[in-house]
PDB file of C-alpha atoms and ligand atoms in Angstrom:
ATOM      1  CA  MET A   1      19.850 -19.205   7.147  1.00  0.00           C
ATOM      2  CA  PRO A   2      19.313 -17.207   3.476  1.00  0.00           C
ATOM      3  CA  PRO A   3      19.466 -13.229   2.844  1.00  0.00           C
ATOM      4  CA  VAL A   4      16.426 -12.281   3.018  1.00  0.00           C
ATOM      5  CA  PRO A   5      15.122 -10.925  -0.774  1.00  0.00           C
ATOM      6  CA  VAL A   6      14.733  -6.733  -0.887  1.00  0.00           C
ATOM      7  CA  LEU A   7      12.241  -4.906  -2.817  1.00  0.00           C
ATOM      8  CA  THR A   8      13.998  -2.328  -4.810  1.00  0.00           C
ATOM      9  CA  THR A   9      12.713  -1.818  -8.276  1.00  0.00           C
ATOM     10  CA  LEU A  10       9.825  -2.967 -10.298  1.00  0.00           C
ATOM     11  CA  ASP A  11       8.519  -2.338 -13.840  1.00  0.00           C
ATOM     12  CA  THR A  12       5.249  -2.248 -15.708  1.00  0.00           C
ATOM     13  CA  ASP A  13       3.676  -1.389 -18.551  1.00  0.00           C
ATOM     14  CA  ARG A  14       2.954   2.240 -17.020  1.00  0.00           C
ATOM     15  CA  LEU A  15       4.673   2.644 -13.975  1.00  0.00           C
ATOM     16  CA  LEU A  16       7.888   2.192 -12.573  1.00  0.00           C
ATOM     17  CA  LEU A  17       8.187   0.961  -8.378  1.00  0.00           C
ATOM     18  CA  ARG A  18      11.219   2.539  -6.684  1.00  0.00           C
ATOM     19  CA  ARG A  19      12.524   3.013  -3.496  1.00  0.00           C
ATOM     20  CA  GLN A  20      11.116   6.008  -1.988  1.00  0.00           C
ATOM     21  CA  THR A  21      13.096   9.187  -1.679  1.00  0.00           C
ATOM     22  CA  VAL A  22      12.706  12.479  -0.106  1.00  0.00           C
ATOM     23  CA  SER A  23      11.746  14.102  -2.523  1.00  0.00           C
ATOM     24  CA  ASP A  24       8.609  11.930  -2.408  1.00  0.00           C
ATOM     25  CA  ALA A  25       7.418  13.652   0.985  1.00  0.00           C
ATOM     26  CA  ALA A  26       5.135  15.680  -0.507  1.00  0.00           C
ATOM     27  CA  ILE A  27       3.143  13.763  -2.379  1.00  0.00           C
ATOM     28  CA  LEU A  28       3.022  11.354  -0.031  1.00  0.00           C
ATOM     29  CA  ARG A  29       1.833  13.771   2.798  1.00  0.00           C
ATOM     30  CA  GLN A  30      -1.108  14.560   0.334  1.00  0.00           C
ATOM     31  CA  LEU A  31      -1.979  11.125   0.549  1.00  0.00           C
ATOM     32  CA  TRP A  32      -2.092  11.692   4.194  1.00  0.00           C
ATOM     33  CA  THR A  33      -4.965  14.903   3.925  1.00  0.00           C
ATOM     34  CA  GLU A  34      -6.819  12.682   0.984  1.00  0.00           C
ATOM     35  CA  ARG A  35      -7.547  10.128   3.474  1.00  0.00           C
ATOM     36  CA  ASP A  36     -10.738   9.181   4.246  1.00  0.00           C
ATOM     37  CA  VAL A  37     -12.585  10.791   7.559  1.00  0.00           C
ATOM     38  CA  ARG A  38     -13.263   6.863   8.742  1.00  0.00           C
ATOM     39  CA  VAL A  39      -9.632   6.282   8.577  1.00  0.00           C
ATOM     40  CA  PRO A  40      -8.234   5.968  12.186  1.00  0.00           C
ATOM     41  CA  PRO A  41      -6.897   8.689  13.549  1.00  0.00           C
ATOM     42  CA  HIS A  42      -3.425   7.617  13.969  1.00  0.00           C
ATOM     43  CA  ARG A  43      -3.387   7.261  10.299  1.00  0.00           C
ATOM     44  CA  GLN A  44      -4.586  11.342  10.165  1.00  0.00           C
ATOM     45  CA  ILE A  45      -2.890  14.529  10.149  1.00  0.00           C
ATOM     46  CA  ASP A  46      -3.301  15.598  14.062  1.00  0.00           C
ATOM     47  CA  ALA A  47      -4.506  18.977  14.934  1.00  0.00           C
ATOM     48  CA  GLU A  48      -0.691  20.707  14.808  1.00  0.00           C
ATOM     49  CA  GLY A  49      -0.788  19.685  11.135  1.00  0.00           C
ATOM     50  CA  ARG A  50       1.704  16.284  11.863  1.00  0.00           C
ATOM     51  CA  PRO A  51       2.833  14.548  10.559  1.00  0.00           C
ATOM     52  CA  SER A  52       4.175  17.452   8.527  1.00  0.00           C
ATOM     53  CA  GLU A  53       5.967  17.327   5.568  1.00  0.00           C
ATOM     54  CA  ALA A  54       9.414  17.975   6.630  1.00  0.00           C
ATOM     55  CA  ASP A  55       8.499  14.471   9.555  1.00  0.00           C
ATOM     56  CA  ILE A  56       7.493  12.583   6.261  1.00  0.00           C
ATOM     57  CA  ALA A  57      10.566  13.561   4.623  1.00  0.00           C
ATOM     58  CA  THR A  58      12.272  12.564   7.984  1.00  0.00           C
ATOM     59  CA  ARG A  59      11.173   9.047   8.323  1.00  0.00           C
ATOM     60  CA  ILE A  60      12.172   8.826   4.643  1.00  0.00           C
ATOM     61  CA  ARG A  61      15.748   9.785   5.527  1.00  0.00           C
ATOM     62  CA  GLU A  62      16.196   8.296   8.241  1.00  0.00           C
ATOM     63  CA  GLU A  63      14.343   4.787   6.612  1.00  0.00           C
ATOM     64  CA  HIS A  64      11.173   4.588   9.052  1.00  0.00           C
ATOM     65  CA  THR A  65       9.424   3.950   6.783  1.00  0.00           C
ATOM     66  CA  ALA A  66       8.700   0.245   5.584  1.00  0.00           C
ATOM     67  CA  PRO A  67      11.581  -0.487   3.243  1.00  0.00           C
ATOM     68  CA  GLY A  68       9.176  -2.756   0.786  1.00  0.00           C
ATOM     69  CA  LEU A  69       6.601  -0.459  -0.007  1.00  0.00           C
ATOM     70  CA  LEU A  70       7.984   1.491  -3.308  1.00  0.00           C
ATOM     71  CA  ALA A  71       6.781   5.198  -5.016  1.00  0.00           C
ATOM     72  CA  VAL A  72       4.863   4.452  -7.737  1.00  0.00           C
ATOM     73  CA  GLU A  73       6.167   6.476 -10.615  1.00  0.00           C
ATOM     74  CA  ARG A  74       4.167   7.141 -14.311  1.00  0.00           C
ATOM     75  CA  LYS A  75       6.314   6.731 -16.905  1.00  0.00           C
ATOM     76  CA  ASP A  76       4.754   8.571 -19.367  1.00  0.00           C
ATOM     77  CA  THR A  77       5.192  11.628 -16.734  1.00  0.00           C
ATOM     78  CA  ALA A  78       7.791  10.584 -14.440  1.00  0.00           C
ATOM     79  CA  ASP A  79       5.131  11.960 -11.483  1.00  0.00           C
ATOM     80  CA  VAL A  80       4.742   9.653  -8.490  1.00  0.00           C
ATOM     81  CA  ILE A  81       1.011   8.873  -7.746  1.00  0.00           C
ATOM     82  CA  GLY A  82       1.621   7.142  -4.202  1.00  0.00           C
ATOM     83  CA  TYR A  83       2.807   3.911  -3.142  1.00  0.00           C
ATOM     84  CA  CYS A  84       2.550  -0.326  -3.138  1.00  0.00           C
ATOM     85  CA  GLY A  85       4.430  -2.649  -2.153  1.00  0.00           C
ATOM     86  CA  LEU A  86       5.229  -5.144   0.790  1.00  0.00           C
ATOM     87  CA  VAL A  87       4.955  -4.460   5.012  1.00  0.00           C
ATOM     88  CA  PHE A  88       6.933  -7.348   6.111  1.00  0.00           C
ATOM     89  CA  ASN A  89       5.800  -8.463   9.951  1.00  0.00           C
ATOM     90  CA  ALA A  90       2.329  -6.988   9.813  1.00  0.00           C
ATOM     91  CA  GLU A  91      -0.504  -9.701   9.747  1.00  0.00           C
ATOM     92  CA  GLY A  92       0.051 -13.193   9.501  1.00  0.00           C
ATOM     93  CA  ALA A  93       3.772 -14.333  10.023  1.00  0.00           C
ATOM     94  CA  PRO A  94       6.930 -12.664   9.344  1.00  0.00           C
ATOM     95  CA  ASP A  95       7.656 -14.489   6.114  1.00  0.00           C
ATOM     96  CA  GLU A  96       4.536 -13.924   4.776  1.00  0.00           C
ATOM     97  CA  PRO A  97       4.206 -10.227   4.232  1.00  0.00           C
ATOM     98  CA  GLU A  98       1.151  -7.506   3.712  1.00  0.00           C
ATOM     99  CA  LEU A  99       0.146  -6.158   0.525  1.00  0.00           C
ATOM    100  CA  ALA A 100      -0.286  -2.575   0.830  1.00  0.00           C
ATOM    101  CA  PHE A 101      -1.273   0.631  -1.770  1.00  0.00           C
ATOM    102  CA  GLU A 102      -2.724   4.317  -1.669  1.00  0.00           C
ATOM    103  CA  LEU A 103      -2.540   6.330  -4.272  1.00  0.00           C
ATOM    104  CA  LEU A 104      -3.474  10.025  -5.334  1.00  0.00           C
ATOM    105  CA  ARG A 105      -7.505  10.558  -5.864  1.00  0.00           C
ATOM    106  CA  ALA A 106      -6.720  12.086  -9.486  1.00  0.00           C
ATOM    107  CA  VAL A 107      -5.569   8.654 -10.624  1.00  0.00           C
ATOM    108  CA  HIS A 108      -7.793   6.427  -9.427  1.00  0.00           C
ATOM    109  CA  ASN A 109     -10.306   4.416 -11.449  1.00  0.00           C
ATOM    110  CA  ARG A 110      -7.190   3.976 -13.887  1.00  0.00           C
ATOM    111  CA  GLY A 111      -5.935   0.376 -13.568  1.00  0.00           C
ATOM    112  CA  TYR A 112      -2.952   1.082 -11.490  1.00  0.00           C
ATOM    113  CA  ALA A 113      -3.560  -0.288  -7.982  1.00  0.00           C
ATOM    114  CA  THR A 114      -3.744  -3.506  -9.988  1.00  0.00           C
ATOM    115  CA  GLU A 115      -0.612  -3.477 -12.092  1.00  0.00           C
ATOM    116  CA  ALA A 116       1.670  -2.088  -9.277  1.00  0.00           C
ATOM    117  CA  SER A 117       0.129  -4.947  -7.299  1.00  0.00           C
ATOM    118  CA  ARG A 118       0.704  -7.257  -9.844  1.00  0.00           C
ATOM    119  CA  ALA A 119       3.913  -6.472  -9.907  1.00  0.00           C
ATOM    120  CA  VAL A 120       4.404  -6.758  -6.083  1.00  0.00           C
ATOM    121  CA  ILE A 121       3.143  -9.727  -6.377  1.00  0.00           C
ATOM    122  CA  THR A 122       5.118 -11.437  -9.176  1.00  0.00           C
ATOM    123  CA  TRP A 123       8.343 -10.323  -7.260  1.00  0.00           C
ATOM    124  CA  ALA A 124       6.908 -11.826  -4.021  1.00  0.00           C
ATOM    125  CA  GLY A 125       6.231 -15.533  -5.432  1.00  0.00           C
ATOM    126  CA  GLN A 126      10.078 -15.952  -7.363  1.00  0.00           C
ATOM    127  CA  ALA A 127      11.422 -14.413  -3.898  1.00  0.00           C
ATOM    128  CA  GLY A 128       9.583 -17.471  -2.304  1.00  0.00           C
ATOM    129  CA  TYR A 129       6.997 -15.317  -0.373  1.00  0.00           C
ATOM    130  CA  ARG A 130       4.286 -17.957  -0.877  1.00  0.00           C
ATOM    131  CA  ARG A 131       0.999 -16.516   1.289  1.00  0.00           C
ATOM    132  CA  LEU A 132       0.226 -13.139   0.978  1.00  0.00           C
ATOM    133  CA  TRP A 133      -2.374 -11.113   3.433  1.00  0.00           C
ATOM    134  CA  ALA A 134      -3.941  -8.165   2.960  1.00  0.00           C
ATOM    135  CA  SER A 135      -6.353  -6.175   5.660  1.00  0.00           C
ATOM    136  CA  VAL A 136      -8.368  -3.645   4.284  1.00  0.00           C
ATOM    137  CA  TRP A 137     -11.839  -1.804   6.068  1.00  0.00           C
ATOM    138  CA  ASP A 138     -15.172  -3.379   5.292  1.00  0.00           C
ATOM    139  CA  TRP A 139     -16.333  -0.309   3.891  1.00  0.00           C
ATOM    140  CA  ASN A 140     -13.360   0.158   1.131  1.00  0.00           C
ATOM    141  CA  VAL A 141     -15.539  -0.584  -1.647  1.00  0.00           C
ATOM    142  CA  ALA A 142     -12.663   0.463  -4.201  1.00  0.00           C
ATOM    143  CA  SER A 143      -9.420  -1.634  -2.189  1.00  0.00           C
ATOM    144  CA  ARG A 144     -11.891  -5.346  -2.251  1.00  0.00           C
ATOM    145  CA  ARG A 145     -12.248  -5.214  -5.500  1.00  0.00           C
ATOM    146  CA  VAL A 146      -8.880  -4.596  -6.233  1.00  0.00           C
ATOM    147  CA  LEU A 147      -7.582  -7.532  -3.656  1.00  0.00           C
ATOM    148  CA  GLU A 148     -10.504 -10.058  -5.350  1.00  0.00           C
ATOM    149  CA  LYS A 149      -8.878  -8.829  -8.463  1.00  0.00           C
ATOM    150  CA  LEU A 150      -5.994  -9.392  -7.838  1.00  0.00           C
ATOM    151  CA  GLY A 151      -7.205 -12.767  -6.176  1.00  0.00           C
ATOM    152  CA  PHE A 152      -7.345 -12.480  -2.623  1.00  0.00           C
ATOM    153  CA  ARG A 153      -9.841 -13.947  -0.944  1.00  0.00           C
ATOM    154  CA  ASP A 154     -11.113 -14.066   2.519  1.00  0.00           C
ATOM    155  CA  SER A 155      -9.032 -15.118   5.403  1.00  0.00           C
ATOM    156  CA  GLY A 156     -12.327 -15.650   7.545  1.00  0.00           C
ATOM    157  CA  ARG A 157     -10.442 -13.541  10.288  1.00  0.00           C
ATOM    158  CA  VAL A 158     -12.190 -10.245  10.965  1.00  0.00           C
ATOM    159  CA  GLY A 159      -9.921  -7.803  13.170  1.00  0.00           C
ATOM    160  CA  PRO A 160     -11.992  -5.747  15.620  1.00  0.00           C
ATOM    161  CA  THR A 161     -14.913  -3.382  14.783  1.00  0.00           C
ATOM    162  CA  THR A 162     -14.418  -0.333  15.909  1.00  0.00           C
ATOM    163  CA  VAL A 163     -15.455   3.437  15.728  1.00  0.00           C
ATOM    164  CA  HIS A 164     -14.214   3.018  11.929  1.00  0.00           C
ATOM    165  CA  GLY A 165     -15.021   0.160  10.178  1.00  0.00           C
ATOM    166  CA  ARG A 166     -15.030  -3.842  10.317  1.00  0.00           C
ATOM    167  CA  SER A 167     -11.484  -5.081   9.773  1.00  0.00           C
ATOM    168  CA  LEU A 168     -11.158  -7.487   6.963  1.00  0.00           C
ATOM    169  CA  LEU A 169      -7.873 -10.199   6.680  1.00  0.00           C
ATOM    170  CA  THR A 170      -7.556 -11.438   2.977  1.00  0.00           C
ATOM    171  CA  VAL A 171      -5.341 -13.358   1.574  1.00  0.00           C
ATOM    172  CA  ARG A 172      -3.404 -14.936  -1.295  1.00  0.00           C
ATOM    173  CA  GLU A 173      -1.650 -17.977  -2.417  1.00  0.00           C
ATOM    174  CA  SER A 174       0.433 -18.535  -5.012  1.00  0.00           C
TER     175      SER A 174
HETATM  176  C1  LIG B 201      -7.796   1.728  -3.550  1.00  0.00           C
HETATM  177  C2  LIG B 201      -6.963   2.040  -4.222  1.00  0.00           C
HETATM  178  C3  LIG B 201      -5.450   2.314  -4.117  1.00  0.00           C
HETATM  179  C4  LIG B 201      -7.493   1.367  -5.670  1.00  0.00           C
HETATM  180  O1  LIG B 201      -6.447   2.146  -6.332  1.00  0.00           O
HETATM  181  P1  LIG B 201      -6.985   2.208  -8.498  1.00  0.00           P
HETATM  182  O2  LIG B 201      -5.947   2.667  -9.332  1.00  0.00           O
HETATM  183  O3  LIG B 201      -7.960   3.482  -8.536  1.00  0.00           O
HETATM  184  O4  LIG B 201      -7.254   1.048  -8.472  1.00  0.00           O
HETATM  185  P2  LIG B 201      -8.169   0.149  -9.711  1.00  0.00           P
HETATM  186  O5  LIG B 201      -8.198   1.212 -11.219  1.00  0.00           O
HETATM  187  O6  LIG B 201      -6.957  -0.854  -9.845  1.00  0.00           O
HETATM  188  O7  LIG B 201      -9.054  -0.880  -9.712  1.00  0.00           O
HETATM  189  C5  LIG B 201      -9.943  -0.339  -8.998  1.00  0.00           C
HETATM  190  C6  LIG B 201     -11.799  -1.324  -8.950  1.00  0.00           C
HETATM  191  O8  LIG B 201     -12.471  -0.746  -8.076  1.00  0.00           O
HETATM  192  C7  LIG B 201     -13.420  -0.294  -8.572  1.00  0.00           C
HETATM  193  N1  LIG B 201     -14.312   1.155  -7.723  1.00  0.00           N
HETATM  194  C8  LIG B 201     -13.967   2.001  -7.261  1.00  0.00           C
HETATM  195  N2  LIG B 201     -15.059   2.816  -6.373  1.00  0.00           N
HETATM  196  C9  LIG B 201     -15.994   2.196  -6.127  1.00  0.00           C
HETATM  197  C10 LIG B 201     -16.886   2.056  -5.901  1.00  0.00           C
HETATM  198  N3  LIG B 201     -17.232   3.386  -4.672  1.00  0.00           N
HETATM  199  N4  LIG B 201     -18.071   1.212  -5.866  1.00  0.00           N
HETATM  200  C11 LIG B 201     -16.630   0.281  -6.617  1.00  0.00           C
HETATM  201  N5  LIG B 201     -16.424  -0.259  -7.202  1.00  0.00           N
HETATM  202  C12 LIG B 201     -15.211   0.765  -6.682  1.00  0.00           C
HETATM  203  C13 LIG B 201     -13.266   0.004 -10.043  1.00  0.00           C
HETATM  204  O9  LIG B 201     -14.385  -0.034 -10.693  1.00  0.00           O
HETATM  205  C14 LIG B 201     -12.016  -0.908  -9.987  1.00  0.00           C
HETATM  206  O10 LIG B 201     -12.268  -1.864 -10.257  1.00  0.00           O
HETATM  207  P3  LIG B 201     -13.127  -2.848 -12.470  1.00  0.00           P
HETATM  208  O11 LIG B 201     -11.298  -3.049 -12.132  1.00  0.00           O
HETATM  209  O12 LIG B 201     -13.740  -3.969 -11.739  1.00  0.00           O
HETATM  210  O13 LIG B 201     -13.811  -1.328 -12.821  1.00  0.00           O
HETATM  211  C15 LIG B 201      -7.408   3.917  -4.148  1.00  0.00           C
HETATM  212  O14 LIG B 201      -8.595   3.513  -4.149  1.00  0.00           O
HETATM  213  C16 LIG B 201      -6.642   4.557  -2.861  1.00  0.00           C
HETATM  214  O15 LIG B 201      -5.833   5.034  -3.250  1.00  0.00           O
HETATM  215  N6  LIG B 201      -7.537   4.409  -1.570  1.00  0.00           N
HETATM  216  C17 LIG B 201      -7.408   5.167  -0.832  1.00  0.00           C
HETATM  217  C18 LIG B 201      -6.483   4.384   0.259  1.00  0.00           C
HETATM  218  C19 LIG B 201      -6.998   2.965   0.313  1.00  0.00           C
HETATM  219  O16 LIG B 201      -7.796   2.570   0.442  1.00  0.00           O
HETATM  220  N7  LIG B 201      -5.915   2.202   0.288  1.00  0.00           N
HETATM  221  C20 LIG B 201      -5.862   0.661   0.353  1.00  0.00           C
HETATM  222  C21 LIG B 201      -5.987   0.586   1.989  1.00  0.00           C
HETATM  223  S1  LIG B 201      -6.586  -1.317   2.499  1.00  0.00           S
END
């Protein structure tokens, strides 16, 4: 079998996408604190304040984070603003990864998620991943709009409806 291509670095007009490092832990924890209250509890900071920045640093150091989720850095200011990339073995089949992105609130609506995702999608196409998936909560209008701009369409598969909303599964074929 040919080796599985690994996503490590991508370059766009305004952004550099690179492997996460321990020094990204503070920003990644800030993302946890900024999550919508409708995001399920396992993706929220718990009553003990976990995961802490140290917990997140440990996950990165011990490579317990998804390797295809890259830190997104702005080129002009060299600050990390979130992550974007691919999660393998999520929805769909193992060779049909899931696109994921999350950015700090302070930088929303400047086209960064779309720009970063386009680079990831181009990489995926070149690496031979012809079908990508993305799951999104029905109430997440910003994310749904990004996915629409990127050419994802409703797969017709709907996840369970929970107190957190309805999870929609979208798909993109290249
Ligand atoms: C989803 C997310 C990554 C988008 O990042 P971003 O850099 O702001 O995205 P972009 O600027 O590329 O595009 C956002 C689009 O959503 C639209 N949008 C944002 N808020 C909106 C709202 N409340 N109602 C309707 N449209 C909205 C913007 O107008 C823009 O569309 P446009 O280019 O047609 O004007 C960001 O909102 C985020 O990190 N959210 C929290 C984490 C998350 O939801 N991750 C995805 C899980 S599936």
